[in-house]
Amino acid sequence: MRGRLHDALPAGIRPVQGDAPDTVLIGGGSVIGSPLGEVLAGPLCGGEGILTAELDLDDLTRACFDLDPTGHYARPDVFTSMSTRPPADVGGSRRGPGPT
């Protein structure tokens, strides 16, 4: 059943669209995006269909200049992330140094 999430919701949580069995919670909105973030086709909402687009494979190389996760972001001598806050207590377990 497309768009059905009612049975998976925790107790007390109800969708704003209503609880009727035929209610569609997510109406689509499919798109095809290029590696550079441009919308090439779509959005397709409110019905079934097939989206197609022509992709310029050179965009894959160009996109690496925008985000290079193995380049300077991975170099600790160039990019460092620090925090002065103590580690958060997540799910009842303590990660990292600090009091328990």
PDB file of C-alpha atoms in Angstrom:
ATOM      1  CA  MET A   1       0.000   0.000   0.000  1.00  0.00           C
ATOM      2  CA  ARG A   2       1.730   3.135  -1.233  1.00  0.00           C
ATOM      3  CA  GLY A   3       2.273   5.898   1.285  1.00  0.00           C
ATOM      4  CA  ARG A   4       1.079   3.890   4.334  1.00  0.00           C
ATOM      5  CA  LEU A   5       2.956   4.691   7.513  1.00  0.00           C
ATOM      6  CA  HIS A   6       0.117   4.518  10.043  1.00  0.00           C
ATOM      7  CA  ASP A   7       1.093   1.149  11.530  1.00  0.00           C
ATOM      8  CA  ALA A   8       4.731   2.144  12.087  1.00  0.00           C
ATOM      9  CA  LEU A   9       4.017   5.294  14.103  1.00  0.00           C
ATOM     10  CA  PRO A  10       4.552   5.312  17.891  1.00  0.00           C
ATOM     11  CA  ALA A  11       1.489   5.444  20.134  1.00  0.00           C
ATOM     12  CA  GLY A  12       0.053   8.938  20.376  1.00  0.00           C
ATOM     13  CA  ILE A  13       1.583  10.137  17.102  1.00  0.00           C
ATOM     14  CA  ARG A  14      -0.882  10.626  14.252  1.00  0.00           C
ATOM     15  CA  PRO A  15      -0.300  12.100  10.794  1.00  0.00           C
ATOM     16  CA  VAL A  16      -1.747  15.565  10.188  1.00  0.00           C
ATOM     17  CA  GLN A  17      -3.374  14.245   6.989  1.00  0.00           C
ATOM     18  CA  GLY A  18      -5.656  11.963   9.024  1.00  0.00           C
ATOM     19  CA  ASP A  19      -5.996   8.297   9.911  1.00  0.00           C
ATOM     20  CA  ALA A  20      -8.203   7.121   7.032  1.00  0.00           C
ATOM     21  CA  PRO A  21      -6.771   3.935   5.467  1.00  0.00           C
ATOM     22  CA  ASP A  22      -6.728   5.447   1.963  1.00  0.00           C
ATOM     23  CA  THR A  23      -4.893   8.630   3.018  1.00  0.00           C
ATOM     24  CA  VAL A  24      -1.670   9.149   1.071  1.00  0.00           C
ATOM     25  CA  LEU A  25       0.954  10.593   3.391  1.00  0.00           C
ATOM     26  CA  ILE A  26       3.619  11.283   0.778  1.00  0.00           C
ATOM     27  CA  GLY A  27       2.379  12.238  -2.670  1.00  0.00           C
ATOM     28  CA  GLY A  28       5.575  11.728  -4.640  1.00  0.00           C
ATOM     29  CA  GLY A  29       7.636  14.630  -5.841  1.00  0.00           C
ATOM     30  CA  SER A  30      10.275  12.509  -7.566  1.00  0.00           C
ATOM     31  CA  VAL A  31      13.060  14.380  -9.341  1.00  0.00           C
ATOM     32  CA  ILE A  32      16.273  13.593 -11.175  1.00  0.00           C
ATOM     33  CA  GLY A  33      19.162  15.784 -10.098  1.00  0.00           C
ATOM     34  CA  SER A  34      22.559  16.271 -11.654  1.00  0.00           C
ATOM     35  CA  PRO A  35      25.776  15.794  -9.678  1.00  0.00           C
ATOM     36  CA  LEU A  36      25.935  19.608  -9.518  1.00  0.00           C
ATOM     37  CA  GLY A  37      22.492  19.828  -7.877  1.00  0.00           C
ATOM     38  CA  GLU A  38      20.498  21.026 -10.891  1.00  0.00           C
ATOM     39  CA  VAL A  39      17.017  19.549 -11.373  1.00  0.00           C
ATOM     40  CA  LEU A  40      17.083  17.700 -14.702  1.00  0.00           C
ATOM     41  CA  ALA A  41      13.535  16.283 -14.623  1.00  0.00           C
ATOM     42  CA  GLY A  42      10.509  16.615 -12.406  1.00  0.00           C
ATOM     43  CA  PRO A  43       9.118  17.028  -9.892  1.00  0.00           C
ATOM     44  CA  LEU A  44       6.540  14.368 -10.613  1.00  0.00           C
ATOM     45  CA  CYS A  45       3.657  14.707  -8.165  1.00  0.00           C
ATOM     46  CA  GLY A  46       0.128  13.380  -7.896  1.00  0.00           C
ATOM     47  CA  GLY A  47       0.386  10.397 -10.211  1.00  0.00           C
ATOM     48  CA  GLU A  48       2.455   7.617 -11.659  1.00  0.00           C
ATOM     49  CA  GLY A  49       5.019   8.186 -14.354  1.00  0.00           C
ATOM     50  CA  ILE A  50       8.564   7.685 -15.493  1.00  0.00           C
ATOM     51  CA  LEU A  51      11.118  10.462 -15.367  1.00  0.00           C
ATOM     52  CA  THR A  52      14.015  10.427 -17.797  1.00  0.00           C
ATOM     53  CA  ALA A  53      16.937  12.782 -18.200  1.00  0.00           C
ATOM     54  CA  GLU A  54      20.169  13.038 -20.112  1.00  0.00           C
ATOM     55  CA  LEU A  55      23.205  13.280 -17.850  1.00  0.00           C
ATOM     56  CA  ASP A  56      26.457  14.955 -18.845  1.00  0.00           C
ATOM     57  CA  LEU A  57      29.061  12.566 -17.407  1.00  0.00           C
ATOM     58  CA  ASP A  58      31.585  15.419 -17.286  1.00  0.00           C
ATOM     59  CA  ASP A  59      29.397  16.862 -14.481  1.00  0.00           C
ATOM     60  CA  LEU A  60      30.729  14.062 -12.252  1.00  0.00           C
ATOM     61  CA  THR A  61      34.244  15.472 -12.563  1.00  0.00           C
ATOM     62  CA  ARG A  62      33.015  19.057 -12.119  1.00  0.00           C
ATOM     63  CA  ALA A  63      31.119  18.051  -8.966  1.00  0.00           C
ATOM     64  CA  CYS A  64      34.350  16.828  -7.371  1.00  0.00           C
ATOM     65  CA  PHE A  65      35.568  20.427  -7.349  1.00  0.00           C
ATOM     66  CA  ASP A  66      32.551  21.417  -5.203  1.00  0.00           C
ATOM     67  CA  LEU A  67      32.955  18.601  -2.668  1.00  0.00           C
ATOM     68  CA  ASP A  68      36.230  16.774  -2.346  1.00  0.00           C
ATOM     69  CA  PRO A  69      35.877  14.520   0.718  1.00  0.00           C
ATOM     70  CA  THR A  70      39.208  12.782   0.090  1.00  0.00           C
ATOM     71  CA  GLY A  71      41.086  16.012  -0.607  1.00  0.00           C
ATOM     72  CA  HIS A  72      41.717  18.920   1.747  1.00  0.00           C
ATOM     73  CA  TYR A  73      38.790  17.990   4.044  1.00  0.00           C
ATOM     74  CA  ALA A  74      40.685  14.820   4.970  1.00  0.00           C
ATOM     75  CA  ARG A  75      43.930  16.683   5.775  1.00  0.00           C
ATOM     76  CA  PRO A  76      44.185  17.393   9.525  1.00  0.00           C
ATOM     77  CA  ASP A  77      46.885  20.026   8.878  1.00  0.00           C
ATOM     78  CA  VAL A  78      44.408  22.070   6.791  1.00  0.00           C
ATOM     79  CA  PHE A  79      40.967  21.306   8.219  1.00  0.00           C
ATOM     80  CA  THR A  80      40.333  20.669  11.921  1.00  0.00           C
ATOM     81  CA  SER A  81      37.009  20.449  13.741  1.00  0.00           C
ATOM     82  CA  MET A  82      37.092  21.141  17.484  1.00  0.00           C
ATOM     83  CA  SER A  83      34.469  21.568  20.169  1.00  0.00           C
ATOM     84  CA  THR A  84      34.652  22.974  23.680  1.00  0.00           C
ATOM     85  CA  ARG A  85      31.466  21.190  24.721  1.00  0.00           C
ATOM     86  CA  PRO A  86      31.639  17.883  26.597  1.00  0.00           C
ATOM     87  CA  PRO A  87      30.322  14.795  24.775  1.00  0.00           C
ATOM     88  CA  ALA A  88      26.530  14.497  24.840  1.00  0.00           C
ATOM     89  CA  ASP A  89      24.790  11.686  26.650  1.00  0.00           C
ATOM     90  CA  VAL A  90      23.212   9.790  23.749  1.00  0.00           C
ATOM     91  CA  GLY A  91      20.729   7.044  24.456  1.00  0.00           C
ATOM     92  CA  GLY A  92      21.912   6.486  28.009  1.00  0.00           C
ATOM     93  CA  SER A  93      25.504   5.723  27.018  1.00  0.00           C
ATOM     94  CA  ARG A  94      28.509   8.002  27.353  1.00  0.00           C
ATOM     95  CA  ARG A  95      30.950   8.252  24.450  1.00  0.00           C
ATOM     96  CA  GLY A  96      34.382   9.733  24.802  1.00  0.00           C
ATOM     97  CA  PRO A  97      36.093  11.082  27.909  1.00  0.00           C
ATOM     98  CA  GLY A  98      34.099  12.565  30.729  1.00  0.00           C
ATOM     99  CA  PRO A  99      32.154  11.591  33.824  1.00  0.00           C
ATOM    100  CA  THR A 100      29.668   8.754  33.611  1.00  0.00           C
TER     101      THR A 100
END
